[in-house]
PDB file of C-alpha atoms in Angstrom:
ATOM      1  CA  MET A  86      91.759  59.599 105.326  1.00  0.00           C
ATOM      2  CA  THR A  87      88.398  60.958 105.285  1.00  0.00           C
ATOM      3  CA  TRP A  88      85.772  63.504 103.301  1.00  0.00           C
ATOM      4  CA  THR A  89      87.116  65.898 105.760  1.00  0.00           C
ATOM      5  CA  ALA A  90      90.501  66.497 103.454  1.00  0.00           C
ATOM      6  CA  TYR A  91      88.023  67.734 100.430  1.00  0.00           C
ATOM      7  CA  LEU A  92      85.550  69.887 103.063  1.00  0.00           C
ATOM      8  CA  HIS A  93      88.828  72.746 103.225  1.00  0.00           C
ATOM      9  CA  PRO A  94      88.993  73.096  99.727  1.00  0.00           C
ATOM     10  CA  ALA A  95      85.755  72.961  98.800  1.00  0.00           C
ATOM     11  CA  LEU A  96      84.362  75.693 101.304  1.00  0.00           C
ATOM     12  CA  MET A  97      87.610  77.420 100.013  1.00  0.00           C
ATOM     13  CA  LEU A  98      85.840  77.499  96.645  1.00  0.00           C
ATOM     14  CA  LEU A  99      82.546  77.748  97.383  1.00  0.00           C
ATOM     15  CA  ILE A 100      82.893  80.485 100.451  1.00  0.00           C
ATOM     16  CA  VAL A 101      85.976  82.527 101.147  1.00  0.00           C
ATOM     17  CA  PHE A 102      87.017  83.138  97.274  1.00  0.00           C
ATOM     18  CA  PRO A 103      83.724  84.546  96.427  1.00  0.00           C
ATOM     19  CA  VAL A 104      83.504  86.476  99.319  1.00  0.00           C
ATOM     20  CA  GLY A 105      87.215  87.781  99.206  1.00  0.00           C
ATOM     21  CA  PHE A 106      87.086  88.785  95.457  1.00  0.00           C
ATOM     22  CA  ALA A 107      83.002  90.620  96.564  1.00  0.00           C
ATOM     23  CA  ALA A 108      85.128  92.343  99.010  1.00  0.00           C
ATOM     24  CA  ALA A 109      87.713  93.439  97.119  1.00  0.00           C
ATOM     25  CA  ALA A 110      85.425  94.779  94.224  1.00  0.00           C
ATOM     26  CA  PHE A 111      83.479  96.887  96.653  1.00  0.00           C
ATOM     27  CA  GLY A 112      86.717  98.195  97.274  1.00  0.00           C
ATOM     28  CA  ILE A 113      87.501  99.221  94.426  1.00  0.00           C
ATOM     29  CA  GLU A 114      84.080 100.435  93.835  1.00  0.00           C
ATOM     30  CA  LEU A 115      84.411 102.676  96.913  1.00  0.00           C
ATOM     31  CA  GLN A 116      88.044 104.012  96.151  1.00  0.00           C
ATOM     32  CA  GLN A 117      85.763 105.358  92.593  1.00  0.00           C
ATOM     33  CA  VAL A 118      83.295 106.611  94.572  1.00  0.00           C
ATOM     34  CA  ARG A 119      85.291 108.734  96.821  1.00  0.00           C
ATOM     35  CA  ALA A 120      87.031 110.104  93.798  1.00  0.00           C
ATOM     36  CA  GLU A 121      83.928 110.658  92.294  1.00  0.00           C
ATOM     37  CA  ARG A 122      85.367 108.607  89.205  1.00  0.00           C
ATOM     38  CA  SER A 123      82.367 105.908  89.757  1.00  0.00           C
ATOM     39  CA  ARG A 124      79.970 105.367  86.377  1.00  0.00           C
ATOM     40  CA  ARG A 125      77.334 103.878  89.139  1.00  0.00           C
ATOM     41  CA  LYS A 126      75.308 106.396  91.134  1.00  0.00           C
ATOM     42  CA  VAL A 127      76.133 104.634  94.450  1.00  0.00           C
ATOM     43  CA  SER A 128      76.360 106.736  97.733  1.00  0.00           C
ATOM     44  CA  PRO A 129      79.675 106.823  99.764  1.00  0.00           C
ATOM     45  CA  LYS A 130      78.041 105.206 102.633  1.00  0.00           C
ATOM     46  CA  LEU A 131      76.541 102.148 100.791  1.00  0.00           C
ATOM     47  CA  ALA A 132      80.163 102.061  99.250  1.00  0.00           C
ATOM     48  CA  ARG A 133      81.448 101.375 102.308  1.00  0.00           C
ATOM     49  CA  ASP A 134      78.893  99.635 104.312  1.00  0.00           C
ATOM     50  CA  ARG A 135      78.955  97.004 101.050  1.00  0.00           C
ATOM     51  CA  HIS A 136      82.436  97.048 101.502  1.00  0.00           C
ATOM     52  CA  ILE A 137      83.022  96.443 105.377  1.00  0.00           C
ATOM     53  CA  ALA A 138      80.052  93.922 105.426  1.00  0.00           C
ATOM     54  CA  ASN A 139      82.048  91.912 102.947  1.00  0.00           C
ATOM     55  CA  GLY A 140      85.169  92.230 104.530  1.00  0.00           C
ATOM     56  CA  ILE A 141      83.937  91.341 107.770  1.00  0.00           C
ATOM     57  CA  ALA A 142      82.416  88.398 106.092  1.00  0.00           C
ATOM     58  CA  PHE A 143      85.728  87.751 104.490  1.00  0.00           C
ATOM     59  CA  LEU A 144      87.445  87.680 107.541  1.00  0.00           C
ATOM     60  CA  ILE A 145      85.516  85.585 109.630  1.00  0.00           C
ATOM     61  CA  SER A 146      85.244  83.020 106.542  1.00  0.00           C
ATOM     62  CA  LEU A 147      88.917  82.711 105.937  1.00  0.00           C
ATOM     63  CA  VAL A 148      89.584  82.470 109.681  1.00  0.00           C
ATOM     64  CA  LEU A 149      87.186  79.379 109.938  1.00  0.00           C
ATOM     65  CA  VAL A 150      88.226  77.529 106.755  1.00  0.00           C
ATOM     66  CA  ALA A 151      92.025  78.360 107.661  1.00  0.00           C
ATOM     67  CA  THR A 152      91.510  76.203 110.934  1.00  0.00           C
ATOM     68  CA  VAL A 153      89.393  73.576 109.394  1.00  0.00           C
ATOM     69  CA  GLY A 154      92.185  73.037 106.987  1.00  0.00           C
ATOM     70  CA  GLY A 155      94.828  72.893 109.906  1.00  0.00           C
ATOM     71  CA  PHE A 156      92.981  70.046 111.172  1.00  0.00           C
ATOM     72  CA  ALA A 157      92.000  68.433 108.063  1.00  0.00           C
ATOM     73  CA  SER A 158      95.820  68.081 107.130  1.00  0.00           C
ATOM     74  CA  LYS A 159      96.474  66.205 110.089  1.00  0.00           C
ATOM     75  CA  SER A 160      94.434  63.490 108.211  1.00  0.00           C
ATOM     76  CA  LEU A 161      96.448  63.558 105.243  1.00  0.00           C
ATOM     77  CA  PRO A 162      99.325  60.966 104.221  1.00  0.00           C
ATOM     78  CA  GLU A 163     102.324  61.433 105.445  1.00  0.00           C
ATOM     79  CA  ALA A 164     103.618  61.718 101.933  1.00  0.00           C
ATOM     80  CA  ILE A 165     101.923  65.234 101.315  1.00  0.00           C
ATOM     81  CA  ASP A 166     103.381  68.152 102.410  1.00  0.00           C
ATOM     82  CA  THR A 167     101.220  70.802 103.857  1.00  0.00           C
ATOM     83  CA  ASP A 168     104.413  72.845 105.497  1.00  0.00           C
ATOM     84  CA  TRP A 169     104.076  75.752 102.784  1.00  0.00           C
ATOM     85  CA  HIS A 170     100.991  75.879 101.856  1.00  0.00           C
ATOM     86  CA  GLY A 171     100.089  76.192 106.019  1.00  0.00           C
ATOM     87  CA  LEU A 172     103.037  78.819 106.162  1.00  0.00           C
ATOM     88  CA  GLY A 173     101.185  80.882 103.149  1.00  0.00           C
ATOM     89  CA  ALA A 174      97.947  80.854 105.371  1.00  0.00           C
ATOM     90  CA  LEU A 175      99.265  82.247 108.317  1.00  0.00           C
ATOM     91  CA  VAL A 176     101.056  85.099 106.217  1.00  0.00           C
ATOM     92  CA  VAL A 177      97.550  85.691 104.625  1.00  0.00           C
ATOM     93  CA  VAL A 178      95.949  86.350 107.926  1.00  0.00           C
ATOM     94  CA  LEU A 179      98.711  88.007 109.748  1.00  0.00           C
ATOM     95  CA  LEU A 180      98.264  90.300 106.485  1.00  0.00           C
ATOM     96  CA  LEU A 181      94.927  90.953 107.004  1.00  0.00           C
ATOM     97  CA  VAL A 182      95.315  91.849 110.949  1.00  0.00           C
ATOM     98  CA  VAL A 183      97.815  94.685 110.290  1.00  0.00           C
ATOM     99  CA  SER A 184      95.441  95.729 107.003  1.00  0.00           C
ATOM    100  CA  THR A 185      92.323  95.902 109.176  1.00  0.00           C
ATOM    101  CA  ALA A 186      94.017  97.144 112.035  1.00  0.00           C
ATOM    102  CA  LEU A 187      94.943 100.340 109.847  1.00  0.00           C
ATOM    103  CA  VAL A 188      91.244 100.921 108.818  1.00  0.00           C
ATOM    104  CA  THR A 189      90.375 100.178 112.143  1.00  0.00           C
ATOM    105  CA  VAL A 190      92.491 101.099 114.705  1.00  0.00           C
ATOM    106  CA  ARG A 191      91.489 105.091 115.472  1.00  0.00           C
ATOM    107  CA  SER A 192      94.960 106.474 115.924  1.00  0.00           C
ATOM    108  CA  LEU A 193      96.234 104.449 112.628  1.00  0.00           C
ATOM    109  CA  LYS A 194      93.007 105.360 110.462  1.00  0.00           C
ATOM    110  CA  ARG A 195      93.666 109.151 110.810  1.00  0.00           C
ATOM    111  CA  ARG A 196      97.317 108.542 109.113  1.00  0.00           C
ATOM    112  CA  LYS A 197      97.048 109.471 105.136  1.00  0.00           C
ATOM    113  CA  TRP A 198      98.971 106.351 104.300  1.00  0.00           C
ATOM    114  CA  ALA A 199      96.756 104.232 105.899  1.00  0.00           C
ATOM    115  CA  ARG A 200      93.976 103.800 102.917  1.00  0.00           C
ATOM    116  CA  LEU A 201      97.182 103.404 100.669  1.00  0.00           C
ATOM    117  CA  VAL A 202      98.880 100.302 102.870  1.00  0.00           C
ATOM    118  CA  HIS A 203      95.100  99.063 103.347  1.00  0.00           C
ATOM    119  CA  SER A 204      94.849  98.242  99.615  1.00  0.00           C
ATOM    120  CA  ILE A 205      98.330  97.290  99.057  1.00  0.00           C
ATOM    121  CA  LEU A 206      98.393  94.668 101.862  1.00  0.00           C
ATOM    122  CA  ASN A 207      94.555  93.468 100.482  1.00  0.00           C
ATOM    123  CA  GLY A 208      96.243  93.227  96.694  1.00  0.00           C
ATOM    124  CA  THR A 209      98.954  91.138  98.234  1.00  0.00           C
ATOM    125  CA  VAL A 210      96.283  88.799 100.019  1.00  0.00           C
ATOM    126  CA  MET A 211      94.512  88.275  96.805  1.00  0.00           C
ATOM    127  CA  ALA A 212      97.968  87.441  95.205  1.00  0.00           C
ATOM    128  CA  MET A 213      98.738  85.139  97.959  1.00  0.00           C
ATOM    129  CA  LEU A 214      95.255  83.305  97.739  1.00  0.00           C
ATOM    130  CA  VAL A 215      96.216  82.772  94.174  1.00  0.00           C
ATOM    131  CA  ILE A 216      98.865  81.030  95.364  1.00  0.00           C
ATOM    132  CA  GLN A 217      97.459  78.999  97.762  1.00  0.00           C
ATOM    133  CA  PHE A 218      95.051  77.885  95.269  1.00  0.00           C
ATOM    134  CA  LEU A 219      97.475  76.534  93.264  1.00  0.00           C
ATOM    135  CA  SER A 220      99.479  74.901  96.296  1.00  0.00           C
ATOM    136  CA  GLY A 221      95.991  73.300  97.357  1.00  0.00           C
ATOM    137  CA  GLY A 222      95.510  72.269  94.131  1.00  0.00           C
ATOM    138  CA  TRP A 223      98.800  70.581  93.952  1.00  0.00           C
ATOM    139  CA  MET A 224      97.945  68.909  97.290  1.00  0.00           C
ATOM    140  CA  ILE A 225      94.485  67.489  95.915  1.00  0.00           C
ATOM    141  CA  ARG A 226      96.675  66.037  93.053  1.00  0.00           C
ATOM    142  CA  GLN A 227      98.957  64.395  95.176  1.00  0.00           C
ATOM    143  CA  LEU A 228      95.803  63.019  97.177  1.00  0.00           C
ATOM    144  CA  LEU A 229      94.220  61.747  94.359  1.00  0.00           C
ATOM    145  CA  ARG A 230      97.070  59.866  92.825  1.00  0.00           C
ATOM    146  CA  SER A 231      97.918  58.359  96.175  1.00  0.00           C
TER     147      SER A 231
END
């Protein structure tokens, strides 16, 4: 086993989680600005641009780091089962694809329900990432014991 087994969790903690939570925070700020409930004086355009920039960075980093994780899982001992963790990663990516499509595909983003479903799916993604974090921690624990 090599250092690559630890690369995926390190990148998740250092890049994916912070960028994902920033995108979520800017998404909440955007909703508050649109509803005129924001305590901060931020223009709707700036709030939207921040959310989109962080969302794109989150999507790209998540796909790249998940790919690294898929390759790294091949170097793990056979005793460490990665099936559920891999399935969770696939669900996260699929939810994000649908969520992103709702707010970028012209015919979908015009629907009144698209923003609400986008928010619900992204909240589900954040919950799934917490589960992924716990699952990954369990795998690291097994790895350190072997």
